mmCIF file of C-alpha atoms in Angstrom:
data_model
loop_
_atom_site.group_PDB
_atom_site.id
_atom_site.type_symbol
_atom_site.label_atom_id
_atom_site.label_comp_id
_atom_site.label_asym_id
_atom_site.label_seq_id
_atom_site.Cartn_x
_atom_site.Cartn_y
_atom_site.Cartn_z
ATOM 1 C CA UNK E 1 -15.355 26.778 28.289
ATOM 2 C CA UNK E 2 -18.196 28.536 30.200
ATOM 3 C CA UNK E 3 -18.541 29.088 33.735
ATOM 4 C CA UNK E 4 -21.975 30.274 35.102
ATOM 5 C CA UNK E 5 -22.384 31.525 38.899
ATOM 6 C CA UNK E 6 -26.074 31.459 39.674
ATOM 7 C CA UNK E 7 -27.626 33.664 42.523
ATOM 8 C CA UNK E 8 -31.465 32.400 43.277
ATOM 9 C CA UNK E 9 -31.658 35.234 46.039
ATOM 10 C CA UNK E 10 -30.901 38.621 46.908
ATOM 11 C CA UNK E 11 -31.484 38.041 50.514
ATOM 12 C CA UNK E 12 -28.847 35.601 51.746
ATOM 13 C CA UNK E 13 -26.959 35.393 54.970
ATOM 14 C CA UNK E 14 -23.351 36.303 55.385
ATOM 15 C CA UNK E 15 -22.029 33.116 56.193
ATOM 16 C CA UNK E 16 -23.502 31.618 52.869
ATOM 17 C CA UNK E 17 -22.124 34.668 50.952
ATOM 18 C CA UNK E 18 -18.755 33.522 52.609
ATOM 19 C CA UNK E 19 -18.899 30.380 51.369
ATOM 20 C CA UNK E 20 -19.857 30.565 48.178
ATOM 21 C CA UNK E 21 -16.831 33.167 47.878
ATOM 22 C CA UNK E 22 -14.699 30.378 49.032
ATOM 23 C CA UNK E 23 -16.348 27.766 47.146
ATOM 24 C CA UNK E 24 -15.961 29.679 44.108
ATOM 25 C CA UNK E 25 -12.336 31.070 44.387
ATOM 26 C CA UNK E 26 -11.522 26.705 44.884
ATOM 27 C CA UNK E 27 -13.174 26.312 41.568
ATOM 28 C CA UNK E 28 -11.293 28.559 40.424
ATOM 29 C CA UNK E 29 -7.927 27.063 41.405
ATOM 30 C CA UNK E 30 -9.413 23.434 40.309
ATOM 31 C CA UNK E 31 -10.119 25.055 37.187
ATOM 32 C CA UNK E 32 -6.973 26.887 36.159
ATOM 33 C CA UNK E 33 -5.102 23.533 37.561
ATOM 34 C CA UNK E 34 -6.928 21.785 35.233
ATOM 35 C CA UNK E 35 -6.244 23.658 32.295
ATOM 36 C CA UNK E 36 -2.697 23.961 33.105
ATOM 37 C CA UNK E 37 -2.235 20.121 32.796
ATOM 38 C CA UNK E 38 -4.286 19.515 30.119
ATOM 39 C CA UNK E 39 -2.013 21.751 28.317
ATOM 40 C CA UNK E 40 0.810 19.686 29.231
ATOM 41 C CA UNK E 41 -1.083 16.801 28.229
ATOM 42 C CA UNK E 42 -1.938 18.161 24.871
ATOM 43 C CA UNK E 43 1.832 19.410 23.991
ATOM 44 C CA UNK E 44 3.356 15.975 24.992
ATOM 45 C CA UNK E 45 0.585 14.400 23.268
ATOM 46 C CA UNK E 46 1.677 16.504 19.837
ATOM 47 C CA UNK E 47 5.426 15.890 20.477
ATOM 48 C CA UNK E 48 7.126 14.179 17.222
ATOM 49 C CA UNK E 49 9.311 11.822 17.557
ATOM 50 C CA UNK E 50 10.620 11.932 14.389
ATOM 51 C CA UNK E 51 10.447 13.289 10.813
ATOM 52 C CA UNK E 52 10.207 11.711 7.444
ATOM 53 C CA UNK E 53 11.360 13.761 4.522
ATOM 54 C CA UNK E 54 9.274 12.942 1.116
ATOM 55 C CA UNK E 55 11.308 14.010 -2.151
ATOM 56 C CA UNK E 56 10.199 13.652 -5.961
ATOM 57 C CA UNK E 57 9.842 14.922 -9.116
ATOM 58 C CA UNK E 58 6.768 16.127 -11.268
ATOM 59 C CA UNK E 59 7.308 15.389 -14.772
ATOM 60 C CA UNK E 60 5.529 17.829 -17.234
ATOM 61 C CA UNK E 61 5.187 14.535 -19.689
ATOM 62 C CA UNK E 62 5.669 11.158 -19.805
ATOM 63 C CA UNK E 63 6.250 7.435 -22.232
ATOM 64 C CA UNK E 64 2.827 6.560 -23.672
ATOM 65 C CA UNK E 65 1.887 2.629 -23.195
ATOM 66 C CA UNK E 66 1.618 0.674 -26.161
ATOM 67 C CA UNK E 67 -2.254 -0.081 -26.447
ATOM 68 C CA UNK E 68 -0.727 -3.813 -26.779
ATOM 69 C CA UNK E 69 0.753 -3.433 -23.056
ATOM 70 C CA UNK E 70 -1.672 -1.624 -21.496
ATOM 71 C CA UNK E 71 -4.277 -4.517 -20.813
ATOM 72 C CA UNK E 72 -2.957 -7.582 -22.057
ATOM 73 C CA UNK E 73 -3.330 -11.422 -21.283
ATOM 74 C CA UNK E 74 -0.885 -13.616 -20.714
ATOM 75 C CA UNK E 75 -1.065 -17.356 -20.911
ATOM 76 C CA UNK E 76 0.595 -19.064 -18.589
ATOM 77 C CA UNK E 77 -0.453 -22.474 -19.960
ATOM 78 C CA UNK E 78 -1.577 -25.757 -18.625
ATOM 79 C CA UNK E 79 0.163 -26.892 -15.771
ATOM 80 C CA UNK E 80 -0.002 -30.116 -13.197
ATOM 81 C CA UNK E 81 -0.715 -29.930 -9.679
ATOM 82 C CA UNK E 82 1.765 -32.746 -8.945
ATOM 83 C CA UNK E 83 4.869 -30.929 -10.962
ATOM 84 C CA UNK E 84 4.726 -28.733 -7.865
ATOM 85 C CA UNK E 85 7.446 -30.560 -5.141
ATOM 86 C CA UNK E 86 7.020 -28.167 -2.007
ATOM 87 C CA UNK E 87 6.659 -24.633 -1.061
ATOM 88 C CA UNK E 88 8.218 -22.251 -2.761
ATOM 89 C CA UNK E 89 8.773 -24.466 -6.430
ATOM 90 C CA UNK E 90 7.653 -22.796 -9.137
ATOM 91 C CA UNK E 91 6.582 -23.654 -12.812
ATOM 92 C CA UNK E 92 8.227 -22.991 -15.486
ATOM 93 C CA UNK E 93 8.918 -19.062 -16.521
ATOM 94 C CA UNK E 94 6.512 -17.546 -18.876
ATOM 95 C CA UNK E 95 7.851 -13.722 -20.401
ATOM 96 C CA UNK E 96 5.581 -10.915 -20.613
ATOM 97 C CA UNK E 97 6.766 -7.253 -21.502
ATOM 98 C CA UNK E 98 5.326 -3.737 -21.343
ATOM 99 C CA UNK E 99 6.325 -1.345 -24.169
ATOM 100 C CA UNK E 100 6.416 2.163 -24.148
ATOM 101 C CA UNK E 101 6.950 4.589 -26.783
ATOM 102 C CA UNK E 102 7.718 8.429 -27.100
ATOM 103 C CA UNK E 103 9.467 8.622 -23.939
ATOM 104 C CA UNK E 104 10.472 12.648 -23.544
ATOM 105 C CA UNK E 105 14.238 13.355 -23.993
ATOM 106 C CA UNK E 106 13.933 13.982 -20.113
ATOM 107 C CA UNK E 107 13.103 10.557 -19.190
ATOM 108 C CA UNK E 108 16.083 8.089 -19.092
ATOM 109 C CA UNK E 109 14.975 5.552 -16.583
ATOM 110 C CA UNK E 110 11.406 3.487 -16.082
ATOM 111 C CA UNK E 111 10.489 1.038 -12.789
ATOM 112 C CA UNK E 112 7.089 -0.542 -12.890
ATOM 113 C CA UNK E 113 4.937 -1.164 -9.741
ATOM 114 C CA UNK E 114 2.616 -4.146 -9.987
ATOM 115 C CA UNK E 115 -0.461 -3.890 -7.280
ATOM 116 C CA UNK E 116 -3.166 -6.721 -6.941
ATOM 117 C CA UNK E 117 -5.173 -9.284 -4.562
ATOM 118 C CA UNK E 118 -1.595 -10.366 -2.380
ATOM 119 C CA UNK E 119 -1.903 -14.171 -1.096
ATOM 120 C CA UNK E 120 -2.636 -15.085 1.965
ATOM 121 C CA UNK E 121 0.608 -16.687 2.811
ATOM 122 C CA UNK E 122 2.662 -14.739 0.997
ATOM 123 C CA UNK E 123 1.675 -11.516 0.717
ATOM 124 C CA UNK E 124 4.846 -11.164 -2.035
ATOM 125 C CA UNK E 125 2.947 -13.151 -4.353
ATOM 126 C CA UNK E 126 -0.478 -12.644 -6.212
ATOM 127 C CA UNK E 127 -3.269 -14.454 -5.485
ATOM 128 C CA UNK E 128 -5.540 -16.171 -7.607
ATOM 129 C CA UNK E 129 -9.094 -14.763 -7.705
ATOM 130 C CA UNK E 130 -12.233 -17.142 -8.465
ATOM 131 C CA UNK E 131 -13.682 -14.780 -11.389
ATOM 132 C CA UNK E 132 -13.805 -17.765 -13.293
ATOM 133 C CA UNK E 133 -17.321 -19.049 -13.253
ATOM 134 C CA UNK E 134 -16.265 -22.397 -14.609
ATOM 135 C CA UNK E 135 -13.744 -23.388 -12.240
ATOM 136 C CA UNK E 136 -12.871 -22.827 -8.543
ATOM 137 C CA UNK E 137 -9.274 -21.093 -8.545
ATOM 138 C CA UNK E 138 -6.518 -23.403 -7.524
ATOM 139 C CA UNK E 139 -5.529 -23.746 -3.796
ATOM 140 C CA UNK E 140 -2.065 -23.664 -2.164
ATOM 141 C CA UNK E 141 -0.453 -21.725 -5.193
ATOM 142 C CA UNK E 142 0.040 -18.001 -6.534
ATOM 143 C CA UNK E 143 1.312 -15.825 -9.065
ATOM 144 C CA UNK E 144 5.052 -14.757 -8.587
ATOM 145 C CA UNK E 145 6.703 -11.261 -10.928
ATOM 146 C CA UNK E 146 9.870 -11.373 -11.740
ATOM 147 C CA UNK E 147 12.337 -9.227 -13.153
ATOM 148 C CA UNK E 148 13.912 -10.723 -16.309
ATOM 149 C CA UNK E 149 16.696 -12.339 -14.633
ATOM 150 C CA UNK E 150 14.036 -14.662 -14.021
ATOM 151 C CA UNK E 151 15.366 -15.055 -10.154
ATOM 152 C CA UNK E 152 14.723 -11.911 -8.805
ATOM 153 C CA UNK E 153 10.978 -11.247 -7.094
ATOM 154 C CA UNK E 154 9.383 -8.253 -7.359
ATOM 155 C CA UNK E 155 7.117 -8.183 -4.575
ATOM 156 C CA UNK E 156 3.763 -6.514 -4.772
ATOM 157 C CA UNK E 157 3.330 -2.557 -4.784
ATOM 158 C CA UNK E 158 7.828 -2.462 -4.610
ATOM 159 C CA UNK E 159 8.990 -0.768 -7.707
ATOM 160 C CA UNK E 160 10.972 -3.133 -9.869
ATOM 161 C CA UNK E 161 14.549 -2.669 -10.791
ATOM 162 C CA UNK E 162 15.381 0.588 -12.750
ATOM 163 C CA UNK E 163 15.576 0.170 -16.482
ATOM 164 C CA UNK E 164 17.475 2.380 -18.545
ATOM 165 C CA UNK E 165 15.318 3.639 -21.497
ATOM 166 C CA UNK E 166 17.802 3.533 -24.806
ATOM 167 C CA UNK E 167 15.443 3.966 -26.896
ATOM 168 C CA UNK E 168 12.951 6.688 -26.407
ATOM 169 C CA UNK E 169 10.876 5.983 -29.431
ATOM 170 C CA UNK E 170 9.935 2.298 -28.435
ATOM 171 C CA UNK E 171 11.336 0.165 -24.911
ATOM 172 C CA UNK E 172 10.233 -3.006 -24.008
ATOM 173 C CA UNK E 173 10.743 -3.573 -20.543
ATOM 174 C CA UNK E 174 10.609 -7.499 -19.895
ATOM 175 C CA UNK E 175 9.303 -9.451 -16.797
ATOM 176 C CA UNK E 176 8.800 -12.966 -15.721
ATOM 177 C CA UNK E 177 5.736 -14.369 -14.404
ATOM 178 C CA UNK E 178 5.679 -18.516 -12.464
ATOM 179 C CA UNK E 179 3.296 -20.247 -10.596
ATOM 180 C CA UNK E 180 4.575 -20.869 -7.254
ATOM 181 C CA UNK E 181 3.593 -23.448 -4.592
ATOM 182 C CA UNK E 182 2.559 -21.651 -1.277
ATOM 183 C CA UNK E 183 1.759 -24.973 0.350
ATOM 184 C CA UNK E 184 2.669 -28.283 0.319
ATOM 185 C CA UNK E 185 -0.257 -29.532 -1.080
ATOM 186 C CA UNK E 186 -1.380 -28.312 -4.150
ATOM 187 C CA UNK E 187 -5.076 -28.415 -5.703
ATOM 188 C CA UNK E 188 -6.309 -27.892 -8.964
ATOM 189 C CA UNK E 189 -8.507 -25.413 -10.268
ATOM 190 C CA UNK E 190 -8.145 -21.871 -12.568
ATOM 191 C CA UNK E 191 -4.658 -20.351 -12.729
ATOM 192 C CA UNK E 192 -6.051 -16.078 -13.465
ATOM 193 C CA UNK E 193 -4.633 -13.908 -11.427
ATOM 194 C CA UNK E 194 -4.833 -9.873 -12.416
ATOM 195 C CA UNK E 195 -2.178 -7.392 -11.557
ATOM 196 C CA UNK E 196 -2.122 -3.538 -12.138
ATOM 197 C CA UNK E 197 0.834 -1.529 -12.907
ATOM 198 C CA UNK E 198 2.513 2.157 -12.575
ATOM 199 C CA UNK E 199 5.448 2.943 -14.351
ATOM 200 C CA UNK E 200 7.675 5.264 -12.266
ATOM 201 C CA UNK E 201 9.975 7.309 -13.829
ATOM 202 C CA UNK E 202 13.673 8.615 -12.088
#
């Protein structure tokens, strides 16, 4: 910061002398006041409250993704409206899988993050996107991931359960994917949905 003290004229009383001497050492004061606080203000400001501790591991390789897996489709099928009795049922399961092959000797277990457009009331769940020029997308339903247990969700960008790679040359790891009723109404219209995925290694 830059202070300036301007003198117009040489010839000035004594008394105005005086007071500017005064008026300046108050400044001054008010000035290193000032900065004294604001100091406070700044370190309490800055003060942590706590600390998070980030720890991982850089792999120098990693499985390749079967060309099959990498971007696939998978058909869920033709389903009714009406089969849907509430929020929350689902339709029936439909398997899908990801394969990976020459996994390093290193690697021994695989998780897979799925990412996408989350619903609107259930932000767990993926929602159904209107890319289909032929058909509005469905209302009051989404797209649920499962692990292959077929009851457990894996909600969107959580890493699924950890699955032990025994064989390093070629693993399928094997999901579940249902329709399921977000509302109690539900109306008809395109079923697509897209998800990404990371595989996470540990």
């Amino acid at each position: 910061m830059k202070t300036n003290l301007i003198i117009s004229s040489l010839f000035v009383s004594s008394l105005f002398v005086s007071s500017l001497f005064v008026s300046s050492l108050f400044v001054s004061s008010l000035f290193v006041s000032s900065l004294f606080v604001s100091s406070v203000f700044v370190s309490a400001a800055y003060a942590a409250d706590g600390q998070i501790k980030f720890t991982g591991d850089i792999t120098a390789t990693a499985c390749k993704i079967d060309p099959s897996s990498a971007n696939q489709t998978v058909n869920m099928g033709t389903i009714s409206s009406s089969s849907f009795n509430g929020v929350n049922s689902a339709s029936a399961a439909t398997r899908f899988s990801i394969t990976l092959t020459d996994c390093p000797t290193e690697v021994n277990y695989a998780q897979v993050k799925f990412d996408g457009n989350p619903d609107s009331r259930n932000n767990n769940l993926l929602a159904l996107n209107n890319d289909n020029p032929k058909k509005k997308a469905a209302d009051g339903v989404a797209l649920g991931l499962y692990e292959a247990d077929s009851a457990t969700l894996i909600s969107l960008a959580q890493p699924s359960k950890s699955q032990k790679l025994t064989n390093k040359s070629k693993q399928e790891l094997n999901f579940i994917a249902k329709y399921i009723a977000t509302n109690s109404t539900v109306n008809p219209g395109s079923g697509d949905a897209v998800a990404n995925f990371t595989i996470v290694y540990n």
